[in-house]
PDB file of C-alpha atoms in Angstrom:
ATOM      1  CA  MET A   1       0.000   0.000   0.000  1.00 47.00           C
ATOM      2  CA  VAL A   2       2.819   2.404   0.923  1.00 44.00           C
ATOM      3  CA  SER A   3       4.675   1.584  -2.303  1.00 47.00           C
ATOM      4  CA  LEU A   4       1.519   2.268  -4.356  1.00 45.00           C
ATOM      5  CA  PHE A   5       1.103   5.611  -2.599  1.00 43.00           C
ATOM      6  CA  LEU A   6       4.704   6.544  -3.361  1.00 43.00           C
ATOM      7  CA  VAL A   7       4.302   5.656  -7.039  1.00 42.00           C
ATOM      8  CA  PHE A   8       1.053   7.656  -7.219  1.00 41.00           C
ATOM      9  CA  SER A   9       2.670  10.645  -5.490  1.00 40.00           C
ATOM     10  CA  GLU A  10       5.621  10.618  -7.857  1.00 41.00           C
ATOM     11  CA  ASN A  11       3.421  10.399 -10.950  1.00 44.00           C
ATOM     12  CA  TRP A  12       1.067  13.093  -9.634  1.00 42.00           C
ATOM     13  CA  GLY A  13       4.034  15.383  -9.025  1.00 41.00           C
ATOM     14  CA  LYS A  14       5.018  14.975 -12.681  1.00 43.00           C
ATOM     15  CA  LEU A  15       1.411  15.472 -13.820  1.00 55.00           C
ATOM     16  CA  ILE A  16       1.058  18.855 -12.148  1.00 71.00           C
ATOM     17  CA  MET A  17       4.445  19.933 -13.530  1.00 85.00           C
ATOM     18  CA  GLN A  18       6.280  21.431 -10.592  1.00 94.00           C
ATOM     19  CA  HIS A  19       9.686  21.843 -12.283  1.00 97.00           C
ATOM     20  CA  ILE A  20       9.687  24.306 -15.192  1.00 98.00           C
ATOM     21  CA  LEU A  21      12.805  24.850 -17.318  1.00 98.00           C
ATOM     22  CA  ILE A  22      13.014  28.077 -19.337  1.00 98.00           C
ATOM     23  CA  THR A  23      15.287  28.995 -22.233  1.00 98.00           C
ATOM     24  CA  GLY A  24      15.696  32.747 -22.669  1.00 96.00           C
ATOM     25  CA  GLY A  25      14.664  33.119 -19.035  1.00 96.00           C
ATOM     26  CA  SER A  26      16.551  36.362 -18.431  1.00 94.00           C
ATOM     27  CA  GLY A  27      14.697  38.188 -21.215  1.00 95.00           C
ATOM     28  CA  LEU A  28      11.638  40.420 -20.956  1.00 95.00           C
ATOM     29  CA  VAL A  29       9.109  37.595 -21.313  1.00 97.00           C
ATOM     30  CA  GLY A  30      11.177  34.998 -19.451  1.00 97.00           C
ATOM     31  CA  THR A  31      11.533  37.080 -16.286  1.00 96.00           C
ATOM     32  CA  SER A  32       7.812  37.835 -16.208  1.00 97.00           C
ATOM     33  CA  VAL A  33       6.902  34.159 -16.678  1.00 98.00           C
ATOM     34  CA  THR A  34       9.413  33.151 -13.992  1.00 97.00           C
ATOM     35  CA  LYS A  35       7.888  35.581 -11.511  1.00 97.00           C
ATOM     36  CA  ASN A  36       4.358  34.285 -12.175  1.00 96.00           C
ATOM     37  CA  LEU A  37       5.284  30.629 -11.910  1.00 97.00           C
ATOM     38  CA  GLU A  38       7.280  31.047  -8.703  1.00 97.00           C
ATOM     39  CA  ALA A  39       4.401  32.992  -7.152  1.00 96.00           C
ATOM     40  CA  LYS A  40       2.325  29.846  -7.651  1.00 94.00           C
ATOM     41  CA  GLY A  41       4.896  27.644  -5.972  1.00 95.00           C
ATOM     42  CA  LYS A  42       6.559  26.241  -9.089  1.00 96.00           C
ATOM     43  CA  LYS A  43      10.280  25.470  -9.166  1.00 97.00           C
ATOM     44  CA  VAL A  44      11.817  27.386 -12.068  1.00 98.00           C
ATOM     45  CA  ALA A  45      15.262  27.002 -13.620  1.00 98.00           C
ATOM     46  CA  TRP A  46      16.882  28.681 -16.604  1.00 98.00           C
ATOM     47  CA  LEU A  47      19.232  27.369 -19.248  1.00 97.00           C
ATOM     48  CA  SER A  48      22.131  29.794 -19.499  1.00 96.00           C
ATOM     49  CA  ARG A  49      25.602  30.111 -20.998  1.00 94.00           C
ATOM     50  CA  ASN A  50      26.675  31.585 -17.666  1.00 93.00           C
ATOM     51  CA  PRO A  51      24.652  29.945 -14.865  1.00 92.00           C
ATOM     52  CA  LYS A  52      26.654  31.638 -12.098  1.00 89.00           C
ATOM     53  CA  LYS A  53      25.627  35.072 -13.392  1.00 90.00           C
ATOM     54  CA  TYR A  54      22.091  34.791 -12.047  1.00 89.00           C
ATOM     55  CA  SER A  55      20.591  34.217  -8.618  1.00 89.00           C
ATOM     56  CA  GLN A  56      17.933  32.157 -10.411  1.00 93.00           C
ATOM     57  CA  LYS A  57      18.576  28.385 -10.395  1.00 95.00           C
ATOM     58  CA  SER A  58      20.276  27.720 -13.744  1.00 96.00           C
ATOM     59  CA  PHE A  59      21.744  24.912 -15.806  1.00 97.00           C
ATOM     60  CA  TYR A  60      24.532  25.339 -18.363  1.00 97.00           C
ATOM     61  CA  TRP A  61      24.003  25.258 -22.088  1.00 98.00           C
ATOM     62  CA  ASP A  62      25.618  26.764 -25.171  1.00 97.00           C
ATOM     63  CA  PRO A  63      23.542  26.113 -28.309  1.00 97.00           C
ATOM     64  CA  LYS A  64      26.247  27.529 -30.562  1.00 95.00           C
ATOM     65  CA  LYS A  65      28.661  24.860 -29.307  1.00 96.00           C
ATOM     66  CA  GLY A  66      25.958  22.195 -29.035  1.00 96.00           C
ATOM     67  CA  LYS A  67      26.535  21.704 -25.295  1.00 97.00           C
ATOM     68  CA  ILE A  68      23.992  21.305 -22.494  1.00 97.00           C
ATOM     69  CA  ASP A  69      23.806  19.977 -18.952  1.00 96.00           C
ATOM     70  CA  GLU A  70      21.629  16.917 -19.570  1.00 95.00           C
ATOM     71  CA  GLU A  71      20.521  16.969 -15.929  1.00 96.00           C
ATOM     72  CA  ALA A  72      18.363  19.973 -16.824  1.00 97.00           C
ATOM     73  CA  ILE A  73      16.127  17.834 -19.046  1.00 97.00           C
ATOM     74  CA  GLU A  74      15.850  15.083 -16.450  1.00 95.00           C
ATOM     75  CA  TRP A  75      14.917  17.729 -13.850  1.00 97.00           C
ATOM     76  CA  ALA A  76      12.213  19.403 -15.954  1.00 97.00           C
ATOM     77  CA  ASP A  77       8.536  18.433 -15.964  1.00 97.00           C
ATOM     78  CA  ALA A  78       7.944  21.007 -18.707  1.00 98.00           C
ATOM     79  CA  ILE A  79       9.970  23.437 -20.833  1.00 98.00           C
ATOM     80  CA  ILE A  80       9.226  26.994 -21.939  1.00 98.00           C
ATOM     81  CA  HIS A  81      11.393  27.674 -24.993  1.00 98.00           C
ATOM     82  CA  LEU A  82      11.910  31.427 -25.532  1.00 98.00           C
ATOM     83  CA  ALA A  83      15.549  31.558 -26.685  1.00 97.00           C
ATOM     84  CA  GLY A  84      16.485  33.612 -29.732  1.00 96.00           C
ATOM     85  CA  ALA A  85      18.546  36.699 -30.580  1.00 95.00           C
ATOM     86  CA  GLY A  86      16.549  39.952 -30.606  1.00 94.00           C
ATOM     87  CA  VAL A  87      15.414  40.950 -34.094  1.00 94.00           C
ATOM     88  CA  ALA A  88      15.394  44.700 -33.408  1.00 91.00           C
ATOM     89  CA  GLU A  89      18.610  45.079 -31.413  1.00 89.00           C
ATOM     90  CA  LYS A  90      21.047  45.627 -34.304  1.00 92.00           C
ATOM     91  CA  ARG A  91      21.025  46.533 -37.978  1.00 93.00           C
ATOM     92  CA  TRP A  92      20.374  43.550 -40.239  1.00 96.00           C
ATOM     93  CA  THR A  93      23.747  42.868 -41.792  1.00 96.00           C
ATOM     94  CA  GLU A  94      24.197  39.436 -43.338  1.00 96.00           C
ATOM     95  CA  ASP A  95      26.095  38.379 -40.207  1.00 97.00           C
ATOM     96  CA  ARG A  96      23.298  39.615 -37.951  1.00 97.00           C
ATOM     97  CA  LYS A  97      20.683  37.802 -40.021  1.00 97.00           C
ATOM     98  CA  LYS A  98      22.635  34.593 -39.558  1.00 98.00           C
ATOM     99  CA  VAL A  99      22.756  35.136 -35.787  1.00 97.00           C
ATOM    100  CA  ILE A 100      18.986  35.725 -35.651  1.00 97.00           C
ATOM    101  CA  LEU A 101      18.241  32.501 -37.533  1.00 98.00           C
ATOM    102  CA  ASP A 102      20.958  30.288 -36.036  1.00 98.00           C
ATOM    103  CA  SER A 103      20.134  31.247 -32.443  1.00 97.00           C
ATOM    104  CA  ARG A 104      16.636  29.845 -32.946  1.00 98.00           C
ATOM    105  CA  LEU A 105      17.521  26.764 -34.951  1.00 98.00           C
ATOM    106  CA  ASN A 106      20.576  25.743 -32.900  1.00 98.00           C
ATOM    107  CA  SER A 107      18.791  26.050 -29.567  1.00 98.00           C
ATOM    108  CA  SER A 108      15.746  24.115 -30.803  1.00 98.00           C
ATOM    109  CA  GLU A 109      17.883  21.377 -32.349  1.00 98.00           C
ATOM    110  CA  LEU A 110      19.970  21.018 -29.186  1.00 98.00           C
ATOM    111  CA  LEU A 111      16.843  20.675 -27.062  1.00 98.00           C
ATOM    112  CA  TYR A 112      15.318  18.151 -29.455  1.00 98.00           C
ATOM    113  CA  ASN A 113      18.396  15.916 -29.573  1.00 97.00           C
ATOM    114  CA  THR A 114      18.895  16.047 -25.801  1.00 98.00           C
ATOM    115  CA  ILE A 115      15.248  15.279 -25.043  1.00 98.00           C
ATOM    116  CA  LYS A 116      15.237  12.474 -27.610  1.00 97.00           C
ATOM    117  CA  ASN A 117      18.039  10.707 -25.731  1.00 95.00           C
ATOM    118  CA  ALA A 118      16.760  11.482 -22.230  1.00 95.00           C
ATOM    119  CA  LYS A 119      15.258   8.749 -20.044  1.00 92.00           C
ATOM    120  CA  GLU A 120      12.782  11.176 -18.478  1.00 92.00           C
ATOM    121  CA  LYS A 121      11.091  13.476 -20.989  1.00 95.00           C
ATOM    122  CA  PRO A 122       9.106  16.643 -20.229  1.00 97.00           C
ATOM    123  CA  GLN A 123       5.330  16.420 -20.486  1.00 96.00           C
ATOM    124  CA  ALA A 124       4.928  19.664 -22.394  1.00 98.00           C
ATOM    125  CA  ILE A 125       6.914  22.291 -24.273  1.00 98.00           C
ATOM    126  CA  VAL A 126       5.639  25.817 -24.833  1.00 98.00           C
ATOM    127  CA  CYS A 127       7.527  27.555 -27.655  1.00 98.00           C
ATOM    128  CA  SER A 128       7.698  31.178 -28.671  1.00 98.00           C
ATOM    129  CA  SER A 129       7.273  32.225 -32.276  1.00 98.00           C
ATOM    130  CA  ALA A 130       6.185  35.513 -33.850  1.00 98.00           C
ATOM    131  CA  ILE A 131       3.426  37.028 -35.957  1.00 98.00           C
ATOM    132  CA  GLY A 132       6.280  37.915 -38.298  1.00 97.00           C
ATOM    133  CA  PHE A 133       5.387  34.506 -39.777  1.00 98.00           C
ATOM    134  CA  TYR A 134       2.663  36.237 -41.819  1.00 98.00           C
ATOM    135  CA  GLY A 135       5.006  38.784 -43.416  1.00 97.00           C
ATOM    136  CA  PHE A 136       5.985  42.395 -42.852  1.00 96.00           C
ATOM    137  CA  ASP A 137       2.706  43.874 -44.063  1.00 96.00           C
ATOM    138  CA  THR A 138      -0.638  42.122 -44.501  1.00 97.00           C
ATOM    139  CA  GLY A 139      -2.707  45.300 -44.611  1.00 95.00           C
ATOM    140  CA  ASP A 140      -6.086  45.475 -42.889  1.00 95.00           C
ATOM    141  CA  ARG A 141      -7.047  41.843 -43.581  1.00 96.00           C
ATOM    142  CA  LEU A 142      -7.711  39.865 -40.391  1.00 98.00           C
ATOM    143  CA  ILE A 143      -5.063  37.129 -40.106  1.00 98.00           C
ATOM    144  CA  PHE A 144      -5.619  33.658 -38.634  1.00 98.00           C
ATOM    145  CA  GLU A 145      -3.284  30.800 -37.698  1.00 98.00           C
ATOM    146  CA  GLY A 146      -4.071  28.911 -40.903  1.00 97.00           C
ATOM    147  CA  ASP A 147      -2.962  31.754 -43.163  1.00 98.00           C
ATOM    148  CA  PRO A 148       0.207  31.173 -45.232  1.00 97.00           C
ATOM    149  CA  PRO A 149       3.649  32.560 -44.354  1.00 97.00           C
ATOM    150  CA  GLY A 150       5.011  35.742 -45.867  1.00 97.00           C
ATOM    151  CA  ASN A 151       7.969  35.861 -48.226  1.00 96.00           C
ATOM    152  CA  ASP A 152      10.373  38.203 -46.457  1.00 96.00           C
ATOM    153  CA  PHE A 153      13.371  37.674 -44.150  1.00 97.00           C
ATOM    154  CA  LEU A 154      11.483  37.484 -40.849  1.00 97.00           C
ATOM    155  CA  ALA A 155       8.746  35.271 -42.274  1.00 98.00           C
ATOM    156  CA  ASP A 156      11.427  32.865 -43.498  1.00 98.00           C
ATOM    157  CA  VAL A 157      13.107  32.862 -40.066  1.00 98.00           C
ATOM    158  CA  VAL A 158       9.841  32.138 -38.252  1.00 98.00           C
ATOM    159  CA  ARG A 159       8.827  29.412 -40.713  1.00 98.00           C
ATOM    160  CA  LYS A 160      12.141  27.582 -40.182  1.00 98.00           C
ATOM    161  CA  TRP A 161      11.951  28.220 -36.422  1.00 98.00           C
ATOM    162  CA  GLU A 162       8.513  26.618 -36.191  1.00 98.00           C
ATOM    163  CA  ALA A 163       9.632  23.682 -38.324  1.00 98.00           C
ATOM    164  CA  ALA A 164      12.425  23.060 -35.795  1.00 98.00           C
ATOM    165  CA  THR A 165      10.129  23.218 -32.749  1.00 98.00           C
ATOM    166  CA  ASP A 166       7.406  21.139 -34.423  1.00 97.00           C
ATOM    167  CA  LYS A 167       9.803  18.195 -34.148  1.00 97.00           C
ATOM    168  CA  PHE A 168       9.114  17.997 -30.406  1.00 97.00           C
ATOM    169  CA  GLN A 169       5.783  16.412 -31.305  1.00 96.00           C
ATOM    170  CA  GLU A 170       7.680  13.482 -32.842  1.00 96.00           C
ATOM    171  CA  LEU A 171       8.742  12.655 -29.274  1.00 96.00           C
ATOM    172  CA  ASN A 172       5.090  12.441 -28.158  1.00 95.00           C
ATOM    173  CA  ILE A 173       5.413  15.655 -26.175  1.00 97.00           C
ATOM    174  CA  ARG A 174       2.482  18.068 -26.074  1.00 98.00           C
ATOM    175  CA  THR A 175       3.752  21.152 -27.886  1.00 98.00           C
ATOM    176  CA  VAL A 176       2.184  24.613 -27.890  1.00 98.00           C
ATOM    177  CA  THR A 177       3.575  27.419 -30.057  1.00 98.00           C
ATOM    178  CA  PHE A 178       2.628  31.057 -29.559  1.00 98.00           C
ATOM    179  CA  ARG A 179       3.025  33.516 -32.414  1.00 98.00           C
ATOM    180  CA  ILE A 180       3.671  36.576 -30.276  1.00 98.00           C
ATOM    181  CA  GLY A 181       2.741  40.095 -31.315  1.00 98.00           C
ATOM    182  CA  ILE A 182       4.132  43.454 -30.152  1.00 97.00           C
ATOM    183  CA  VAL A 183       4.802  43.067 -26.412  1.00 97.00           C
ATOM    184  CA  LEU A 184       3.927  46.099 -24.276  1.00 97.00           C
ATOM    185  CA  ALA A 185       5.725  46.253 -20.926  1.00 96.00           C
ATOM    186  CA  LYS A 186       7.095  48.599 -18.288  1.00 90.00           C
ATOM    187  CA  GLU A 187      10.550  47.067 -18.429  1.00 85.00           C
ATOM    188  CA  GLY A 188      11.281  47.521 -22.124  1.00 84.00           C
ATOM    189  CA  GLY A 189      10.138  46.246 -25.499  1.00 85.00           C
ATOM    190  CA  ALA A 190       8.499  48.232 -28.281  1.00 87.00           C
ATOM    191  CA  LEU A 191       7.181  51.162 -26.206  1.00 90.00           C
ATOM    192  CA  LYS A 192      10.616  52.053 -24.920  1.00 88.00           C
ATOM    193  CA  GLU A 193      11.889  52.454 -28.486  1.00 86.00           C
ATOM    194  CA  MET A 194       8.766  54.261 -29.724  1.00 89.00           C
ATOM    195  CA  LEU A 195       9.015  56.864 -26.970  1.00 92.00           C
ATOM    196  CA  LYS A 196      12.788  57.294 -27.016  1.00 90.00           C
ATOM    197  CA  PRO A 197      12.843  60.474 -29.211  1.00 92.00           C
ATOM    198  CA  PRO A 198      12.072  63.823 -27.499  1.00 93.00           C
ATOM    199  CA  VAL A 199       8.823  64.041 -29.473  1.00 95.00           C
ATOM    200  CA  ALA A 200       6.648  61.023 -30.279  1.00 96.00           C
ATOM    201  CA  ALA A 201       5.433  60.584 -33.860  1.00 96.00           C
ATOM    202  CA  PRO A 202       3.889  57.817 -35.977  1.00 96.00           C
ATOM    203  CA  LEU A 203       6.123  55.855 -38.325  1.00 96.00           C
ATOM    204  CA  GLY A 204       5.528  56.156 -42.054  1.00 96.00           C
ATOM    205  CA  SER A 205       1.825  56.497 -42.784  1.00 96.00           C
ATOM    206  CA  GLY A 206       0.983  55.580 -39.191  1.00 96.00           C
ATOM    207  CA  GLU A 207      -1.995  53.573 -40.459  1.00 97.00           C
ATOM    208  CA  GLN A 208      -0.301  50.160 -40.299  1.00 97.00           C
ATOM    209  CA  TYR A 209      -1.874  47.792 -37.788  1.00 97.00           C
ATOM    210  CA  LEU A 210      -0.002  46.742 -34.650  1.00 97.00           C
ATOM    211  CA  SER A 211      -1.236  43.573 -32.975  1.00 98.00           C
ATOM    212  CA  TRP A 212      -0.095  43.988 -29.395  1.00 98.00           C
ATOM    213  CA  ILE A 213      -0.241  42.082 -26.118  1.00 98.00           C
ATOM    214  CA  PHE A 214       0.464  43.265 -22.571  1.00 98.00           C
ATOM    215  CA  ILE A 215       3.319  41.381 -20.901  1.00 97.00           C
ATOM    216  CA  ASP A 216       1.185  40.198 -17.962  1.00 97.00           C
ATOM    217  CA  ASP A 217      -1.377  38.635 -20.298  1.00 98.00           C
ATOM    218  CA  LEU A 218       1.368  36.945 -22.304  1.00 98.00           C
ATOM    219  CA  ALA A 219       2.958  35.486 -19.167  1.00 98.00           C
ATOM    220  CA  ARG A 220      -0.445  34.224 -18.000  1.00 98.00           C
ATOM    221  CA  MET A 221      -1.112  32.750 -21.449  1.00 98.00           C
ATOM    222  CA  ILE A 222       2.128  30.757 -21.335  1.00 98.00           C
ATOM    223  CA  GLU A 223       1.257  29.533 -17.845  1.00 97.00           C
ATOM    224  CA  TYR A 224      -2.249  28.671 -19.095  1.00 97.00           C
ATOM    225  CA  ALA A 225      -0.750  26.550 -21.874  1.00 98.00           C
ATOM    226  CA  LEU A 226       1.266  24.584 -19.336  1.00 96.00           C
ATOM    227  CA  GLU A 227      -1.723  23.904 -17.107  1.00 93.00           C
ATOM    228  CA  ASN A 228      -4.325  23.233 -19.814  1.00 95.00           C
ATOM    229  CA  HIS A 229      -3.569  19.766 -21.157  1.00 94.00           C
ATOM    230  CA  GLY A 230      -6.067  20.266 -23.982  1.00 94.00           C
ATOM    231  CA  LEU A 231      -3.893  22.894 -25.658  1.00 96.00           C
ATOM    232  CA  SER A 232      -1.530  21.948 -28.472  1.00 97.00           C
ATOM    233  CA  GLY A 233      -0.481  23.424 -31.798  1.00 98.00           C
ATOM    234  CA  ILE A 234      -0.164  27.055 -32.869  1.00 98.00           C
ATOM    235  CA  TYR A 235      -1.944  30.060 -31.357  1.00 98.00           C
ATOM    236  CA  ASN A 236      -1.676  33.776 -32.035  1.00 98.00           C
ATOM    237  CA  ALA A 237      -0.603  35.541 -28.844  1.00 98.00           C
ATOM    238  CA  VAL A 238      -2.105  38.985 -29.398  1.00 98.00           C
ATOM    239  CA  GLY A 239      -4.687  41.078 -27.595  1.00 97.00           C
ATOM    240  CA  PRO A 240      -8.307  41.428 -28.737  1.00 97.00           C
ATOM    241  CA  VAL A 241      -8.026  44.856 -30.405  1.00 96.00           C
ATOM    242  CA  PRO A 242      -5.177  45.649 -32.833  1.00 97.00           C
ATOM    243  CA  VAL A 243      -4.611  49.391 -33.277  1.00 98.00           C
ATOM    244  CA  SER A 244      -2.766  51.542 -35.771  1.00 97.00           C
ATOM    245  CA  ASN A 245       0.787  52.709 -35.193  1.00 97.00           C
ATOM    246  CA  ARG A 246      -0.581  56.257 -34.943  1.00 97.00           C
ATOM    247  CA  VAL A 247      -3.111  55.384 -32.227  1.00 97.00           C
ATOM    248  CA  LEU A 248      -0.639  53.400 -30.128  1.00 97.00           C
ATOM    249  CA  THR A 249       2.037  56.088 -30.372  1.00 97.00           C
ATOM    250  CA  GLN A 250      -0.360  58.927 -29.543  1.00 97.00           C
ATOM    251  CA  ARG A 251      -1.968  57.178 -26.565  1.00 97.00           C
ATOM    252  CA  ALA A 252       1.374  56.020 -25.192  1.00 96.00           C
ATOM    253  CA  ALA A 253       2.707  59.578 -25.477  1.00 96.00           C
ATOM    254  CA  GLU A 254      -0.323  60.908 -23.591  1.00 96.00           C
ATOM    255  CA  TYR A 255       0.162  58.429 -20.741  1.00 96.00           C
ATOM    256  CA  LYS A 256       3.895  59.117 -20.700  1.00 94.00           C
ATOM    257  CA  GLY A 257       3.353  62.878 -20.729  1.00 94.00           C
ATOM    258  CA  LYS A 258       5.451  63.286 -23.873  1.00 95.00           C
ATOM    259  CA  PRO A 259       4.666  65.642 -26.788  1.00 96.00           C
ATOM    260  CA  PHE A 260       3.089  63.999 -29.834  1.00 97.00           C
ATOM    261  CA  VAL A 261       3.333  65.322 -33.392  1.00 96.00           C
ATOM    262  CA  ASN A 262       0.838  63.890 -35.851  1.00 95.00           C
ATOM    263  CA  ILE A 263       3.308  63.900 -38.728  1.00 96.00           C
ATOM    264  CA  GLY A 264       4.716  60.529 -39.710  1.00 94.00           C
ATOM    265  CA  VAL A 265       8.446  59.924 -39.773  1.00 95.00           C
ATOM    266  CA  PRO A 266       9.128  59.592 -43.531  1.00 95.00           C
ATOM    267  CA  SER A 267       9.655  56.084 -44.849  1.00 95.00           C
ATOM    268  CA  PHE A 268      12.847  57.059 -46.666  1.00 93.00           C
ATOM    269  CA  ALA A 269      14.351  58.362 -43.399  1.00 95.00           C
ATOM    270  CA  LEU A 270      13.535  55.109 -41.613  1.00 94.00           C
ATOM    271  CA  LYS A 271      15.013  53.055 -44.455  1.00 94.00           C
ATOM    272  CA  LEU A 272      18.119  55.209 -44.427  1.00 93.00           C
ATOM    273  CA  GLY A 273      18.569  54.747 -40.690  1.00 92.00           C
ATOM    274  CA  LEU A 274      17.415  51.141 -40.266  1.00 93.00           C
ATOM    275  CA  GLY A 275      18.038  49.566 -43.641  1.00 94.00           C
ATOM    276  CA  GLU A 276      15.967  46.451 -44.345  1.00 94.00           C
ATOM    277  CA  MET A 277      14.719  46.453 -40.721  1.00 93.00           C
ATOM    278  CA  ALA A 278      12.601  49.502 -41.579  1.00 94.00           C
ATOM    279  CA  ASN A 279      10.170  47.197 -43.380  1.00 94.00           C
ATOM    280  CA  MET A 280       9.322  45.674 -40.011  1.00 94.00           C
ATOM    281  CA  VAL A 281       8.117  48.981 -38.534  1.00 92.00           C
ATOM    282  CA  LEU A 282       6.579  50.381 -41.710  1.00 95.00           C
ATOM    283  CA  GLY A 283       4.447  47.291 -42.219  1.00 95.00           C
ATOM    284  CA  GLY A 284       1.820  45.820 -39.932  1.00 96.00           C
ATOM    285  CA  ASN A 285      -0.516  42.924 -39.233  1.00 97.00           C
ATOM    286  CA  ARG A 286      -4.108  42.760 -38.011  1.00 98.00           C
ATOM    287  CA  VAL A 287      -4.014  39.408 -36.254  1.00 98.00           C
ATOM    288  CA  SER A 288      -6.899  37.448 -34.721  1.00 98.00           C
ATOM    289  CA  ASN A 289      -6.755  35.938 -31.223  1.00 98.00           C
ATOM    290  CA  GLU A 290     -10.036  34.064 -31.706  1.00 98.00           C
ATOM    291  CA  LYS A 291      -8.389  30.639 -31.381  1.00 98.00           C
ATOM    292  CA  ILE A 292      -6.786  31.168 -27.953  1.00 98.00           C
ATOM    293  CA  GLU A 293      -9.863  32.962 -26.612  1.00 98.00           C
ATOM    294  CA  GLY A 294     -11.925  30.019 -27.846  1.00 97.00           C
ATOM    295  CA  THR A 295     -10.070  27.757 -25.398  1.00 97.00           C
ATOM    296  CA  GLY A 296     -11.334  29.833 -22.471  1.00 97.00           C
ATOM    297  CA  PHE A 297      -8.362  32.135 -21.928  1.00 98.00           C
ATOM    298  CA  LYS A 298      -9.400  35.534 -20.569  1.00 97.00           C
ATOM    299  CA  PHE A 299      -7.420  38.737 -21.098  1.00 98.00           C
ATOM    300  CA  GLU A 300      -7.028  41.053 -18.129  1.00 97.00           C
ATOM    301  CA  TYR A 301      -5.529  43.869 -20.222  1.00 97.00           C
ATOM    302  CA  GLY A 302      -7.314  43.506 -23.542  1.00 96.00           C
ATOM    303  CA  ASP A 303      -8.077  47.238 -23.613  1.00 96.00           C
ATOM    304  CA  LEU A 304      -5.136  49.427 -24.671  1.00 97.00           C
ATOM    305  CA  ASN A 305      -5.939  52.099 -22.091  1.00 97.00           C
ATOM    306  CA  LEU A 306      -5.843  49.518 -19.291  1.00 97.00           C
ATOM    307  CA  ALA A 307      -2.451  48.266 -20.474  1.00 97.00           C
ATOM    308  CA  LEU A 308      -0.944  51.746 -20.861  1.00 97.00           C
ATOM    309  CA  GLY A 309      -2.398  52.834 -17.544  1.00 96.00           C
ATOM    310  CA  GLU A 310      -0.668  49.910 -15.837  1.00 96.00           C
ATOM    311  CA  ILE A 311       2.620  50.585 -17.644  1.00 96.00           C
ATOM    312  CA  PHE A 312       2.796  54.288 -16.862  1.00 93.00           C
ATOM    313  CA  SER A 313       1.206  54.179 -13.411  1.00 85.00           C
TER     314      SER A 313
END
């Protein structure tokens, strides 16, 4: 009887997924997810090239070198895979493009191969992706998960990235992939860059759609995917109401108390300063979140004013 209880307890502990391993844990999304999970009593560890750098429990890995502490996989009940070089941090030289793609493919391949050979496999993997899958600019057409990929640099990166993470399903692991929109947060992200100039202004025409999500909702959505065993496949991680670049910039400026000029920064100036990356900010996507809402997920900050009020409070 005691032995049966011990077996049940061990299996139940795995079922409720107490140990969560995160790649990209020190980033904007990773730190928010870590905070949420630990507040609920979960044990969280990061995969890091420099585990001693953080107070957070961490295991060593280096995707570029193909090295990982295999104990991390044995320890984990579930994995949240967020790793990938920032797409807006540096100008897109050919070398930078390679870093952006390789950081996603190498990390996913290393995880796949390590999990494949592990005795104890995680129950679930939640992967990050991006609405960049659909292309730089899809106009005002409402976009759904079944729509085809775009044909630009970022769309190609995301398509290959998702192909790499889809392989986790071959290992009979429940896999959820979130195509994440523009993340709004206090700590950084898109708003910080938009409001960096002394005067806020729309970019280009300012009419391009921005499908955004507040960081707290995104962190809760990732946690929801871990807990809801009925979720698998691809979901758009965006809020209920996409807005134009002009509207987001103007409202954010008002909450920030920064002057706003309703004259768009010329496209040629953005292309001169940003190169090919300018296409990312001049274009836009109006993306549907109908699929994730259909599972029962509820947004706490689906209204832009609520999100901006929380950010600039």
